[in-house]
Amino acid sequence: MAFVTANWNPLGESFYRKIELYEMGWNLKDGLRECLVAAAPYGGPIALLKGHYRRSPSARPQLEIYSSSGLPLASFPWKSGVVKQLGWTVSDDLLCVQEDGTVLVYDLWGGFKRHFSMGNEVSQSQVLETKIFHSPYGTGVAILTGALRFTLATNIDDIKLRRLPEVPGLQEAPSCWAVLTQDRQSKVLVANGSQLFILDNTACTPVTPPGLSPQASSIVHMCVSFSYKYLALLTDSGHVWMGTSNLKEKLSEVDTKIKTPPKQMAWCRRPKSQQPSAVVMWDGLLIVVGECKETIQYHLDDDSVLVPELDGVRIISGTHHELLQEVPGACEEIFKIASMAPGALLLEAHKEYEKESQKADEYLREIKEQSLLSEAVRQCVEAAGHEHEPETQKTLLRAASFGKCFLSNFPPEQFVSMCRDLRVLNAVRDYTVGIPLTHTQFKQMTVQVLIDRLVYRKLYPLAIEVCRYLKTPEYQGVSRVLKHWACYKVQQKEESDEVIAKAVSVKLADAAGISYSEIATKAYESGRTELAIKLLEFEPRSGEQVPLLLKMKKSPLALSKAIESGDTDLVYTVVMYLKNELNRGDFFMMLRNQPVALSLYKQFCKHQEQDTLKDLFNQDDDHEELGNFYVKASYKDQRLEARVALLQSAVDEYYKAKNDFSAKTTEDEMRLLRFQRKLEEEKGEQLVGFSLHDTMTTLLSVGLHKHAEQLYKDFRVPDKRFWWLKLKALAEKEDWEELEKFGKTKKSPVGYLPFVEVCIKHHNKYEAKKYVSKVTPEQKVKAHLAVGDMEGAAEAAIERRNESEISTVLSRCSATTDHLLMERLNRAKATAVKK
Amino acid sequence: MASHLFCGRVNLNILREAARKDLREFLDKCSGSKAIVWDEYLTGPFGLIAQYSLLKEHEVEKMFTLKGGRIPSAAVKNIVFFVRPRLELMDIIAENVASEDKLKPREFHILFVPRRSLLCEQRLKEKGVLNSFTNIDEYILDLIPYDGDLLSMESESSFRECYLENDQTSLYHAAKGLMTLQALYGTIPQIFGKGECARHVANMMLRMKREFAGSHTQILPVFDTLLLLDRNVDLLTPLATQLTYEGLIDEIYGITNGYVKLPPEKFAQKKQGEGGKDLPTEPKKLQLNSAEELYAEIRDKNFNAVGAALSKKAKIISAAFEERHNAKTVGEIKQFVSQLPHMQAARGSLANHTSIAELIKDITISEDFFDSLTVEQEFMTGVDTDKVSTYIEDCIAQKDPLIKILRLVCMQSVCNNGLKQKVLDYYKKEILQTYGYKHILTLKNLEKVGLLKPQSTMRNNYPTIRKTLKLWMEDANEQNPNDISYVYSGYAPLSVRLTQVLARPGWRSIEEVLKILPGPHFEERQQVPTGLHKKLLRCCRSRRGPL
């Protein structure tokens, strides 16, 4: 195990180590010399533009894309303009910034996706330098133009170009510059000689790094840390100044003693590490600077590129791929020579245990005596995460597991999830996959993103394995991978629709939450409408199917899908679309076959297009509804002639519909209207629009008895109702004489109680009493009570020997005035009850 | 503030809080001061979710009612339309936007309730104003927590839409609402239903469930069964006059969105010195829900039992106030004082309900009320349902309110499984002559939805339903009810009976009746995520443990 520290180098308080990740699989004749190189962070792909410095039209440069382990992904001759810069987006797309400010976007398989321009100003004055940066808002592009102005786009997926203010006194290209993200804003830091400026949207502010060595006359290089929190400046005097990026605090300054300008500089700082450190690279030399005067120097054989990462720097050369980082705390504690840290002791104990030596017990005791065993286990687990060699990982995890046996109640989650994570990490670090993620990076990037990256690389089976192994919810995991797979699958031109549709449905059958419409859209976009329709059949969400079906001009299908969804708005949408697309006849025919759509459309017409409604009824020979339609229309018209004409149409329709009742009723209505009009003209009485009942009441109340009688006969109003009506009308008028006369015309079909009540209602007790005697015996009590004749009521009730009537009368008696009556009633009640 | 939602067996406040959160989020999206332009129909339902104070906290400074022309001037940055997705409303909005002062532009937003609509957006586009809106969003408000044991869609026209106009939009909203409910309270394992619309809702729910497959809710189901019933399975119940306290308030004054407006005379503030000098003219608006202790106690009582309950309460309250004489020590007085606000609220509540009860009593003791109820009960017990009722005839002759006539005629039709053609035509003619021929369409609509129908050749099967489901109980106990028939003093609502039978012994026992009632009956099971299934079993077991 001693060799673990073989590649460690001390710097101040801590150690740095350089780990070989891969021996590169590519075969580059000239190494990285004369190549434009871009490597994506988080172990992403590498793009090379070869032969790009030779500007002869005959030899086109070659663009090549590799995985981190150097396996080729794509290679094609570059046919567009002069490329100034390559860079990767957060979603593994390659950006190629051309001299004229055009940015071309490729996927990592070299497929062209799109292009966009950085604006007129840039294309006119040409790109001098450019930087591609990442911020919380996505991937951005910053350009320094030939006119020495900066143009910035913070997010290439939502391009909003910003031209930054001018830098005062800038005559030629600045010695160096960098993009910062501060206060949710991207800013540019520019060095012009020894002057330093911050450019934001509105202003150019001069700034001074605190405590910068006075010997410096120019800042020749700068770099910002991965988190944008720290800044390193390299001066022409060879000093590296390190501080916070807001330039408020200096962390350290180290003299590299090399005054030539470097090729590259990058931060090399772990999160939570105490020591700021940066890596500076010259031809053949790499220096790590930290807080102390000393530096670590590495010799480089080959042209190399530094790729800053969250927790270190990757160094890619023509043959090798290495990771340089500060040794993580847990690893240092365990492996540092002569370490007595609990983790180190536990590792030792486990080693002895394997050897079946009793020393194991001694070590264990020692840890346990200090009650540091759980700490020891934690250290071993953590350290395992930071080691790249599976053998070392295993040793550490075994030690942790051994230690755990002597602990009760030690939470297992950390150990279990570390084992899982490492299994996944080792799988993706594999040479064939080539994603050299550290555990820290993995945690930062999340499983979701890792799966995305695997999907971009078309490593679908591995992605699914990872999802299943890590138990990612299906919706975010397996289903998503399968969807991507299917989207890719439908673009394979060589296979037939049937084969692909079947393959997709079989694979996706059990996966939950698959959006088939997305896959179908992909198929449609690649010109395979039939396949798209087949795939849409699998989409459970009708709402998703409809827009695409409309786009593909499959309107009948779209309509039935919309109806299936139950979402009426969706049905309306399709119906309105069809209305505009089809001629009227076809449109009506289509609706006819879809009753749900038809009734919705009728609803729409009712409010918006009355005439269409009529046409629809006509088409269906729906005479009943047509009749109703005319009746309704008749009420909207003010002119009597028009109303009658409309009603006549209604009558005709009702007859056609064999609805005699409605037809006759409507004829009655016309008759009434005509009668009302005639009378209005003759007598000047407002009548049109009144119901028959109200018309008669009005006529009676103005004394036109004959006319009322005529209506009563003509419309065959039942006797009872006419009596009621007349009775009430006369009472209303207080025409008591006429009422009495009316009451004597013949035997009342409603009886005489109503006469009594109607008089009482109009407070005429005198008139009311006239009718009491005529009331039938059953209603006598009620009638007497109505006129307030208690004696009469009592008499009638007792005569009828009706218990409940007696009770009613009793309840109306008051104890003070009707004392005697009550006695009589009570007696009668008693006998009635006996019976 | 929403204490009435806690009192039931399920905490419905979760639903209300979820709705409030969505509202806040939307309001915050339109940053800065704002004015809300209301589709008036929505103010009632929204009142059940949030009061003005919540809107105010989110910088709502003004409120207007949606109407044509220009929106009144208000110094606000945003104008937010709260509307239902209806074309006619879009036209008004377009008019509002077009007549906006071009010099002082304000930002416009639309919040569709309960759902966005492509159709409406298309209309706005045609009118050339779609691009004037910064935010177009939807506010999903399907099931509104109405009381501790009641969710309502507050959608009063859905019966009309479903049965008359064949527009099943409200069913879609219902299904969506039930999905939201399940997202918050867990998947409901069993679904039962009866009727075409119920079947449609269940189908949509199952389909939506498939659509959301993969995003299971990991919530222990709170509801074990969902029962979906079509209104047309039980047309009788809404036709009958309600006889509970709350029912009568609704019959007489109408309860909308939890509020009732009452004639003010009875509620005049009696202050000393001015014996009812200024009678208030504005109707008194009262909120009615279970947050009010007394109301919760008497709302569901048969009205005949309310008087006794009120006087008992009066005694308790005055006894509580008498306590102050017994309070001797400082501690006792302090305790008494601390209870005062509660007691005063109780006294106020008692005064209100006593007044309401008096108002109602004036009506219930009237002969007219009694006669009409008698006829209703005769119909429900199957007396003379096949002939023209003299009572109805007399009511028409006296031109009583049309709604009363229609309710009675429809009830007779329902209780007779349709009326003889002669009888039906007679009623129709009487109604048309008395209330106007325009009601020919009203009557046709009633026939279309099945409330009124001619008797088919089939025999009247209402008696079978009545007997099997025990819809009529002779000895309904109004004071201390032991059966649901007390609510109508004899009639047990059909839908309640269906629910009771479903709970025990199951619908299999009433197959025959289910066949008579319209529409299919069905049963569906929804799978509960396996992890939860075990938990659920454990829960049931522990719940049953002590029994």
mmCIF file of C-alpha atoms in Angstrom, chain B residues 11 35 53 107 161 174 193 198 204 248 265 312 345 386 402 440-442 459 484-485 495 501 522 532:
data_model
loop_
_atom_site.group_PDB
_atom_site.id
_atom_site.type_symbol
_atom_site.label_atom_id
_atom_site.label_comp_id
_atom_site.label_asym_id
_atom_site.label_seq_id
_atom_site.Cartn_x
_atom_site.Cartn_y
_atom_site.Cartn_z
ATOM 1 C CA ASN B 11 -58.171 18.000 6.497
ATOM 2 C CA ALA B 35 -55.531 45.637 -10.585
ATOM 3 C CA SER B 53 -56.323 40.476 2.312
ATOM 4 C CA GLU B 107 -48.931 45.239 -18.561
ATOM 5 C CA GLU B 161 -74.565 21.586 -20.082
ATOM 6 C CA ALA B 174 -64.491 17.026 -12.495
ATOM 7 C CA GLY B 193 -70.385 4.745 -10.156
ATOM 8 C CA ALA B 198 -70.153 8.961 -14.009
ATOM 9 C CA MET B 204 -61.183 10.007 -18.007
ATOM 10 C CA LEU B 248 -84.918 25.823 4.118
ATOM 11 C CA GLU B 265 -85.456 44.177 9.096
ATOM 12 C CA LYS B 312 -81.321 24.880 24.754
ATOM 13 C CA ALA B 345 -69.575 35.417 19.509
ATOM 14 C CA ASP B 386 -101.387 9.272 -12.740
ATOM 15 C CA LEU B 402 -93.696 29.130 -12.314
ATOM 16 C CA ILE B 440 -92.802 26.045 -24.873
ATOM 17 C CA LEU B 441 -89.000 25.987 -25.032
ATOM 18 C CA THR B 442 -88.722 25.670 -21.259
ATOM 19 C CA ARG B 459 -95.211 0.136 -16.338
ATOM 20 C CA ILE B 484 -81.801 9.855 6.767
ATOM 21 C CA SER B 485 -85.509 10.147 5.872
ATOM 22 C CA SER B 495 -78.683 9.017 -3.822
ATOM 23 C CA VAL B 501 -76.543 0.152 0.192
ATOM 24 C CA PHE B 522 -69.611 -0.005 -12.562
ATOM 25 C CA LEU B 532 -48.079 1.989 0.350
#
